[in-house]
mmCIF file of C-alpha atoms in Angstrom:
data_model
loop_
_atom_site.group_PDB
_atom_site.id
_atom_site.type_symbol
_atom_site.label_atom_id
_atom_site.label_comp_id
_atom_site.label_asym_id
_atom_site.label_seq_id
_atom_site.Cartn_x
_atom_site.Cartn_y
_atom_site.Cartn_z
ATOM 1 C CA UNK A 1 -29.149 -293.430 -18.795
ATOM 2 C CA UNK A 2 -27.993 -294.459 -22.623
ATOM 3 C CA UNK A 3 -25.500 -292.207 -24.209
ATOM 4 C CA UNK A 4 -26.534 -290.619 -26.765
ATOM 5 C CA UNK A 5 -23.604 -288.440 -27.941
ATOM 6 C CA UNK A 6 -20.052 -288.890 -25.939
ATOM 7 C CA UNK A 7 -17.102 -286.158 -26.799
ATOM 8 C CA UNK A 8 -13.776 -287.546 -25.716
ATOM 9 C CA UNK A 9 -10.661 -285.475 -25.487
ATOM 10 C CA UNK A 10 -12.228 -282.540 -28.256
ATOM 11 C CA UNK A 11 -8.992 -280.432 -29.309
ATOM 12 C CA UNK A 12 -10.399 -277.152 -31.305
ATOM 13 C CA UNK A 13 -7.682 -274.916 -32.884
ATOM 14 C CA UNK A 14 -8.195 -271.586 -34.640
ATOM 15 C CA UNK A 15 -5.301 -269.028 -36.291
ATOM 16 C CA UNK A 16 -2.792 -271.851 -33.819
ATOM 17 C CA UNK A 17 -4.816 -270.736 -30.312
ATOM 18 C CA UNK A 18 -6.962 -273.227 -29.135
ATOM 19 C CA UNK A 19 -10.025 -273.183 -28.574
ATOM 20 C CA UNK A 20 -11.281 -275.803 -27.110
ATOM 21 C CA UNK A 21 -8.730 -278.225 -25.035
ATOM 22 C CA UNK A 22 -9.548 -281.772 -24.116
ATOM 23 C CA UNK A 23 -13.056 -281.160 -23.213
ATOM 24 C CA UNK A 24 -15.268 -284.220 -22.584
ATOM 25 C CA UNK A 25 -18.676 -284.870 -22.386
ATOM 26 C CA UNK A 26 -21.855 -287.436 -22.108
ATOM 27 C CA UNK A 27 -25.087 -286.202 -23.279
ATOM 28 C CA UNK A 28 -27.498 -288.895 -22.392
ATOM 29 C CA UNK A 29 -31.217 -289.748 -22.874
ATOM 30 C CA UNK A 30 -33.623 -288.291 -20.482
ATOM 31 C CA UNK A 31 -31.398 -285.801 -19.450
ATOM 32 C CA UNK A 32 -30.947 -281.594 -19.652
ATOM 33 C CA UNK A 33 -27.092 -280.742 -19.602
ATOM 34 C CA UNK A 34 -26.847 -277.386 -19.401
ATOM 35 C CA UNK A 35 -23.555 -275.694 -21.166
ATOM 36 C CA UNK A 36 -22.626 -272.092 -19.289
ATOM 37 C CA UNK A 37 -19.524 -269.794 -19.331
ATOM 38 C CA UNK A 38 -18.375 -265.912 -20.421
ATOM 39 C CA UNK A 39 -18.129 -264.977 -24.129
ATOM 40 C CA UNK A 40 -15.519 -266.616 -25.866
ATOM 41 C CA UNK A 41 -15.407 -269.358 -24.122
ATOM 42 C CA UNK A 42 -15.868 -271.678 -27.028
ATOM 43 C CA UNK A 43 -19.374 -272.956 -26.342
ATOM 44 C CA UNK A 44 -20.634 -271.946 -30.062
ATOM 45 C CA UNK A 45 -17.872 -273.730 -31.382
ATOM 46 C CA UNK A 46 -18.740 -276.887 -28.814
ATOM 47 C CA UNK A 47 -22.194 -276.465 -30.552
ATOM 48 C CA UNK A 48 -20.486 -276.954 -33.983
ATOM 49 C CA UNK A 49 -18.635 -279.899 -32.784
ATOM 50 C CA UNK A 50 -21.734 -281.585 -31.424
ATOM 51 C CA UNK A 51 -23.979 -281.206 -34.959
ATOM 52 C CA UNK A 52 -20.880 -282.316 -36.657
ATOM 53 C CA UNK A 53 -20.276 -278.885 -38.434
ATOM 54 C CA UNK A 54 -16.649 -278.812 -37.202
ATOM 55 C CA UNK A 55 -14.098 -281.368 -37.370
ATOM 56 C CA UNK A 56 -12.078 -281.382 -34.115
ATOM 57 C CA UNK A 57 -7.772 -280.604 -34.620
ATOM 58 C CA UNK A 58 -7.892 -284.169 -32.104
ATOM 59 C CA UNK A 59 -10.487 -286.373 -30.273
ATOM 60 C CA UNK A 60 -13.436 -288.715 -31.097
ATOM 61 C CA UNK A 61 -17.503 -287.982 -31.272
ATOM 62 C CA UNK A 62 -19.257 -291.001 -30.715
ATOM 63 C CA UNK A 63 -22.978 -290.754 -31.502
ATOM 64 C CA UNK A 64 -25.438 -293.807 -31.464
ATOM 65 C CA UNK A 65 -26.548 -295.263 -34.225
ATOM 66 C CA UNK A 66 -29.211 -293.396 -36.380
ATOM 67 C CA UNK A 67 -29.789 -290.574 -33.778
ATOM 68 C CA UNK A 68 -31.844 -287.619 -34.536
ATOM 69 C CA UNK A 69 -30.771 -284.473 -33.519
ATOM 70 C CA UNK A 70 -33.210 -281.356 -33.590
ATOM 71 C CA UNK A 71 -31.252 -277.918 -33.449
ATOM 72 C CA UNK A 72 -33.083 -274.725 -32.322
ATOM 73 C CA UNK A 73 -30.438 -271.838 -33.161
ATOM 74 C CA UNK A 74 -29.736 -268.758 -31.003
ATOM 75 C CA UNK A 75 -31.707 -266.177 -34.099
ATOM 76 C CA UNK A 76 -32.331 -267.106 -37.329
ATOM 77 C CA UNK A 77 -31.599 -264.688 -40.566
ATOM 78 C CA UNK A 78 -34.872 -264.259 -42.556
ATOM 79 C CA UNK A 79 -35.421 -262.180 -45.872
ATOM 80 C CA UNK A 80 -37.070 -258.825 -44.443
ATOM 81 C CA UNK A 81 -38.715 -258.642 -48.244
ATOM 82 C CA UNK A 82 -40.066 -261.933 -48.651
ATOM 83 C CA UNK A 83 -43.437 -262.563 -46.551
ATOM 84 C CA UNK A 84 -43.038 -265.830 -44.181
ATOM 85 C CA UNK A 85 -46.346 -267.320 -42.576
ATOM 86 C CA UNK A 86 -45.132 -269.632 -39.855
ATOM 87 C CA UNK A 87 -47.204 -272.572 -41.437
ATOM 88 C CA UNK A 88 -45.258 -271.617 -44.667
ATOM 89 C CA UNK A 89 -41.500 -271.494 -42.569
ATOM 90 C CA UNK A 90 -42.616 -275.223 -40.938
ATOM 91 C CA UNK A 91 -43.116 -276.120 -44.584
ATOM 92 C CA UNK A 92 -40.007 -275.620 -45.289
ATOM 93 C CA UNK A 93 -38.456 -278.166 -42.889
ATOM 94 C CA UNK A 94 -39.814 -281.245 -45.305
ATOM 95 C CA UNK A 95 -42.542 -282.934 -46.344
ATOM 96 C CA UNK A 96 -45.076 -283.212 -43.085
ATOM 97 C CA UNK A 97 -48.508 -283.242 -43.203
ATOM 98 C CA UNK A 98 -50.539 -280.569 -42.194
ATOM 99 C CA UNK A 99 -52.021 -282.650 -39.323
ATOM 100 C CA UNK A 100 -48.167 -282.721 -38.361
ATOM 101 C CA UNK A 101 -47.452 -279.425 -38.509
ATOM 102 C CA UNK A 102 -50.283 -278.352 -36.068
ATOM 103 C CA UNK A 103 -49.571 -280.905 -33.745
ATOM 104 C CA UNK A 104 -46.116 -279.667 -33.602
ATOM 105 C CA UNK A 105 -47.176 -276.297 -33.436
ATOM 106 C CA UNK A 106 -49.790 -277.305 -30.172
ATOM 107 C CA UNK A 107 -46.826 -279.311 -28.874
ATOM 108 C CA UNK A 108 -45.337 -275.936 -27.815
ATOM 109 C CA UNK A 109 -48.477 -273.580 -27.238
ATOM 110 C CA UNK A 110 -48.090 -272.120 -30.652
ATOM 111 C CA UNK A 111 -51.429 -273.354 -32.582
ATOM 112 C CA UNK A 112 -52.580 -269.952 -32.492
ATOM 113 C CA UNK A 113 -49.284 -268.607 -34.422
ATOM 114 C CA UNK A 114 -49.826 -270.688 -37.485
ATOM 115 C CA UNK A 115 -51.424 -267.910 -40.016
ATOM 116 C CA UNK A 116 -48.886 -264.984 -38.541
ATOM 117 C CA UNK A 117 -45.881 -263.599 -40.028
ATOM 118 C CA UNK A 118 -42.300 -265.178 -39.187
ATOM 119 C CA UNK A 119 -41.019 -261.372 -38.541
ATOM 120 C CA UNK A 120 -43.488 -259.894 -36.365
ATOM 121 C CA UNK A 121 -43.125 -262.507 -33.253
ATOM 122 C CA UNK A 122 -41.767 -261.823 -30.266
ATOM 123 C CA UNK A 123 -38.588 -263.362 -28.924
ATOM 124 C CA UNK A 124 -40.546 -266.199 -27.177
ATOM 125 C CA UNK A 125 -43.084 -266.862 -29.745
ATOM 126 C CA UNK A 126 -39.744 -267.328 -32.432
ATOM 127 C CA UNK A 127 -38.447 -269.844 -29.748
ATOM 128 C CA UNK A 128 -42.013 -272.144 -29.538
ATOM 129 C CA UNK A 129 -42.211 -271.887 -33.618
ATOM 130 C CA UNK A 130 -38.455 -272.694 -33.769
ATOM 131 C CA UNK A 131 -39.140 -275.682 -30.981
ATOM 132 C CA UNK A 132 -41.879 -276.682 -33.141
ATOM 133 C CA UNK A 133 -39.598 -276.813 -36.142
ATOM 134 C CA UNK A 134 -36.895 -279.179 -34.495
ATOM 135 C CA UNK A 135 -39.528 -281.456 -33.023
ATOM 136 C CA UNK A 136 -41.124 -282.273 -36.226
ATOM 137 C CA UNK A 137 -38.379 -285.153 -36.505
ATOM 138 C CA UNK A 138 -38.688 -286.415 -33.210
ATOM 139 C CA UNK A 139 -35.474 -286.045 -32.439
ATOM 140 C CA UNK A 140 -33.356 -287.743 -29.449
ATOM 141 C CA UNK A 141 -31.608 -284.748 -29.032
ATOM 142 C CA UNK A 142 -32.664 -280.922 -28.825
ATOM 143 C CA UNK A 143 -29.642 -278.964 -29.019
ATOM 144 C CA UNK A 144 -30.929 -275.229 -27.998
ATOM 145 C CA UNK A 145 -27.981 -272.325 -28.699
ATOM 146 C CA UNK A 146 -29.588 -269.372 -25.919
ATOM 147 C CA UNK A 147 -33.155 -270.218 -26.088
ATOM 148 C CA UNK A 148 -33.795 -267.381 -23.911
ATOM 149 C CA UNK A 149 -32.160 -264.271 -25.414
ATOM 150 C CA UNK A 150 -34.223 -261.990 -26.109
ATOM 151 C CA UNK A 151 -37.082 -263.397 -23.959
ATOM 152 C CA UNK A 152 -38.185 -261.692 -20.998
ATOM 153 C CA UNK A 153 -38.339 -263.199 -17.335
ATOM 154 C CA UNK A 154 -41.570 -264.664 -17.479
ATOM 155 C CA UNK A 155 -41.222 -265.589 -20.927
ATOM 156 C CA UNK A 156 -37.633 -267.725 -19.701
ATOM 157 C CA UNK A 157 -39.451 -269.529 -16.637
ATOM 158 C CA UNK A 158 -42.087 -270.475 -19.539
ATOM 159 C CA UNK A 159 -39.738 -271.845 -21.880
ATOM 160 C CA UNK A 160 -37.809 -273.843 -20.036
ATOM 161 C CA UNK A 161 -40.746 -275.105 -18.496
ATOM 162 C CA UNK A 162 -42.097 -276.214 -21.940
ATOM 163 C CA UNK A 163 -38.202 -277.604 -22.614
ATOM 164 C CA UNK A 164 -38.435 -279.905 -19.541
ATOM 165 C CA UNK A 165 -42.040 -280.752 -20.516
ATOM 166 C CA UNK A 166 -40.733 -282.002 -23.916
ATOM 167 C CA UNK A 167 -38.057 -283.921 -22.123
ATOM 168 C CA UNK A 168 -40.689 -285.814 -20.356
ATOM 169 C CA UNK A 169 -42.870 -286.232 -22.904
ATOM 170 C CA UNK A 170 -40.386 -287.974 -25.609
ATOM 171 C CA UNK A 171 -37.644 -289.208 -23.469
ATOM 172 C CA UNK A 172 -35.315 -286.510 -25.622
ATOM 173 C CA UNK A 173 -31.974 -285.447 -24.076
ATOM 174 C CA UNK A 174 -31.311 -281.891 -24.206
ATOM 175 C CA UNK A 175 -28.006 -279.906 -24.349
ATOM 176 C CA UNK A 176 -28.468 -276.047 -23.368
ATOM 177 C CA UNK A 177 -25.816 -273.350 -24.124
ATOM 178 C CA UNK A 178 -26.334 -270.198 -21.603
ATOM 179 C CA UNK A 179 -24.051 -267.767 -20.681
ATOM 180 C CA UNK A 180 -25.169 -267.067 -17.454
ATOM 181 C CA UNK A 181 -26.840 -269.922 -15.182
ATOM 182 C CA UNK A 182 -29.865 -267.427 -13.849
ATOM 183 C CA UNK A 183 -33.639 -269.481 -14.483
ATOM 184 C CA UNK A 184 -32.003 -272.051 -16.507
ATOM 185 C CA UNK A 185 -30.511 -274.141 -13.186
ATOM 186 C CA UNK A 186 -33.881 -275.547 -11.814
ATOM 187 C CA UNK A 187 -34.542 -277.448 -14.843
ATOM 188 C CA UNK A 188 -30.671 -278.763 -15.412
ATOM 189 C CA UNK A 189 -29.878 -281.881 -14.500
ATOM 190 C CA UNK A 190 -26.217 -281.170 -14.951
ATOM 191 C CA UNK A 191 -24.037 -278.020 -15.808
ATOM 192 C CA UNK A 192 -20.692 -277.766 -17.507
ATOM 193 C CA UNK A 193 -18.910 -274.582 -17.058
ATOM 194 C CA UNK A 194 -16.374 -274.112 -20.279
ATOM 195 C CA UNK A 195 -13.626 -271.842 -20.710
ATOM 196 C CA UNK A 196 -12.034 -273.493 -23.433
ATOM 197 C CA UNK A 197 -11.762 -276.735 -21.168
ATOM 198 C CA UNK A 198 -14.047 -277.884 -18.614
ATOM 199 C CA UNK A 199 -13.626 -275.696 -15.673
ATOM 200 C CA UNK A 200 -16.045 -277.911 -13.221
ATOM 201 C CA UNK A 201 -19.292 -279.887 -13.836
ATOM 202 C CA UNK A 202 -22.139 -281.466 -11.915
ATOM 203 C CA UNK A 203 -26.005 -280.430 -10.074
ATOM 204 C CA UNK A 204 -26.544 -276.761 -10.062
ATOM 205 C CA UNK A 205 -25.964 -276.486 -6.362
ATOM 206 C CA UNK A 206 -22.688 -277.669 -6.444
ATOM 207 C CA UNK A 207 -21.771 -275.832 -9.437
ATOM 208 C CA UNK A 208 -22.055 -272.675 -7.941
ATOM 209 C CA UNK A 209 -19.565 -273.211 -4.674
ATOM 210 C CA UNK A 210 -17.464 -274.196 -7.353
ATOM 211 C CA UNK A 211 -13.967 -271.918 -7.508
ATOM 212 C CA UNK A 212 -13.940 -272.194 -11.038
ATOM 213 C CA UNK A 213 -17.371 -271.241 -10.983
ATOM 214 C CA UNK A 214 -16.535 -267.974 -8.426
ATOM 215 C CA UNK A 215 -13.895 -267.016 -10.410
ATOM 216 C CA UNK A 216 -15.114 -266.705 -13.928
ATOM 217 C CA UNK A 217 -18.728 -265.474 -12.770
ATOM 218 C CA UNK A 218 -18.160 -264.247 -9.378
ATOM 219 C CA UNK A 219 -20.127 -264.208 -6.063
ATOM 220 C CA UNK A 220 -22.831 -261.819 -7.200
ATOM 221 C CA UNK A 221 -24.225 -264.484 -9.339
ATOM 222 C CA UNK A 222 -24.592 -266.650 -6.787
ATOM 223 C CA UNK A 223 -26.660 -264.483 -5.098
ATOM 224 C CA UNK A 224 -28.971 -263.310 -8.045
ATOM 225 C CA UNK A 225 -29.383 -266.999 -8.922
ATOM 226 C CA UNK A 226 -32.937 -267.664 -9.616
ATOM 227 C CA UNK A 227 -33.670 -271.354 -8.573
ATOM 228 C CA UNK A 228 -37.369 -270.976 -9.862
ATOM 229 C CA UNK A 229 -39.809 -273.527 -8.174
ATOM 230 C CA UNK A 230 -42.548 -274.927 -9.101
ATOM 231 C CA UNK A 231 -45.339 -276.553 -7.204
ATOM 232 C CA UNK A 232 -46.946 -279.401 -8.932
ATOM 233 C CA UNK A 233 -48.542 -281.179 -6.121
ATOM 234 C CA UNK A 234 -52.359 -280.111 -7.029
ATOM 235 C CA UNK A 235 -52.565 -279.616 -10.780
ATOM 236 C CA UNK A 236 -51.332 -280.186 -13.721
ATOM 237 C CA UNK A 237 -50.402 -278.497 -16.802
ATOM 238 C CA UNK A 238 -50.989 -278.892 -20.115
ATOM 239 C CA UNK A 239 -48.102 -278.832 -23.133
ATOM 240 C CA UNK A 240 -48.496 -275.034 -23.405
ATOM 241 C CA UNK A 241 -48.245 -274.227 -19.872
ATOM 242 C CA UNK A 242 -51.813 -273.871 -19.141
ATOM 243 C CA UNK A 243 -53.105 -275.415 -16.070
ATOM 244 C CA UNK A 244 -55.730 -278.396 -16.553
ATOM 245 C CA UNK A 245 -59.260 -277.204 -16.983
ATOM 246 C CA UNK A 246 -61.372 -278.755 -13.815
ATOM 247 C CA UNK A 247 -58.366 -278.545 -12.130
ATOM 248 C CA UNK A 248 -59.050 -276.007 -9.005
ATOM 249 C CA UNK A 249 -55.130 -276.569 -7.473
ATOM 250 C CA UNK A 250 -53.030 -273.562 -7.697
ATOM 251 C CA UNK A 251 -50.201 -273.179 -9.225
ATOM 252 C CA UNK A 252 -47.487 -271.050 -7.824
ATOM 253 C CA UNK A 253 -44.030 -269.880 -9.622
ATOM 254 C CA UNK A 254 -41.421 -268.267 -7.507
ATOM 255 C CA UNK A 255 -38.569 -266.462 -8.689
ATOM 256 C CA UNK A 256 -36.419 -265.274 -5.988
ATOM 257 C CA UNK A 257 -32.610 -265.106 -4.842
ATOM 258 C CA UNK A 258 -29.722 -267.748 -3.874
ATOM 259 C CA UNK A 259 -31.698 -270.393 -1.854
ATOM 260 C CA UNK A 260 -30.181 -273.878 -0.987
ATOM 261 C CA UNK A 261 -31.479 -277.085 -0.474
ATOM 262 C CA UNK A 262 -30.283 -279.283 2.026
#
């Protein structure tokens, strides 16, 4: 897997307490790294680092050359007053064509969304139009601040399957923040746990025997952990989640407690 952004040795101070200590870490093509720990932690201000918002007190970001980086923020802050069509907000993010803009918007099972207004969607319908947004520039990078807040179960186990459908579809890498692990870990290649430095990292099933891991989330996570699995051995599905029409396999989605696999 190429690098596509490498952090080495990130020092973050703010009013002389640090923030972030010596963290490190490889975001690479291909791949989702998922970013977890407790509030405060300093995974918004990893975020900052990353999009080159914030220069680090020490330590070196080394991006490849020309890379694109979409960036799907946690909420965004709209005008209440002024009237926002969501063809008219992906207008807004430069000059595409219109053909552009609705393949964008079919990209993430949004087509249907184009004529309605920015403030009536629902948590999950802002996240596909804000997707949509950030993969106008074919980017080699989504970088996706708590995709799911404010999405409900169902609406999580869709998203992140339309995240790891994008990821196959372009080759993009993506870096997640969460701060708890819940649906997010069947779809993450790897998982850093911050608290200011990198308390552990690797698969989701290690992560979670972890110490570090035990002591900053606890047990009981472990056990509500959602490892959500999906069968894909008869059918297939299409950008938006929908299965393949003619396609009679069945598609089943399981969300259920701590389950290992050997």
């Amino acid at each position: 897997m190429s690098a596509l952004i490498e952090l080495q040795d990130i020092c973050v101070d703010f009013n002389q307490l640090r923030v972030l200590d010596r963290v490190n870490l490889i975001l690479s093509k291909g791949k989702i790294t998922t970013l977890i720990g407790p509030n405060g932690a300093g995974k918004s201000t990893l975020v900052k680092v990353l999009l080159g918002l914030h220069t680090p007190v020490s330590g070196k970001v080394l991006k490849s050359k020309n890379i694109k980086i979409g960036y799907v923020p946690q909420k965004l802050k709209l005008n209440d007053t002024l009237p926002l069509t969501v063809e008219r907000f992906l207008k807004l993010a430069g000059k595409y064509s219109r053909q552009e803009l609705t393949e964008a918007l079919r990209l993430v099972g949004a087509e249907h969304l184009a004529k309605n207004d920015m403030h009536n969607l629902s948590g999950g319908e802002n996240q596909r139009v804000l997707l949509a947004r950030s993969l106008l520039q074919r980017p080699d990078i989504l970088v996706l601040d708590e995709p799911a807040q404010g999405v409900d179960v169902q609406g999580q186990i869709d998203l992140y399957d339309l995240i790891n459908t994008i990821r196959l579809r372009f080759g993009c890498g993506v870096f997640m923040v969460s701060h708890d692990l819940h649906l997010v870990m069947a779809k993450t290649d790897e998982v850093i746990c911050l608290h200011h430095h990198v308390c552990c990292s690797g698969t989701p099933e290690t992560i979670t025997k972890h110490p570090s891991y035990i002591e900053l989330f606890g047990n009981r996570s472990r056990d509500t952990l959602a490892f959500y699995h999906h069968n894909h051995e008869h059918h297939h599905h299409d950008l938006s989640g929908q299965p393949v029409k003619g396609d009679a396999g069945t598609c089943s989605h399981h969300s259920h407690g701590h389950h290992q696999h050997d």
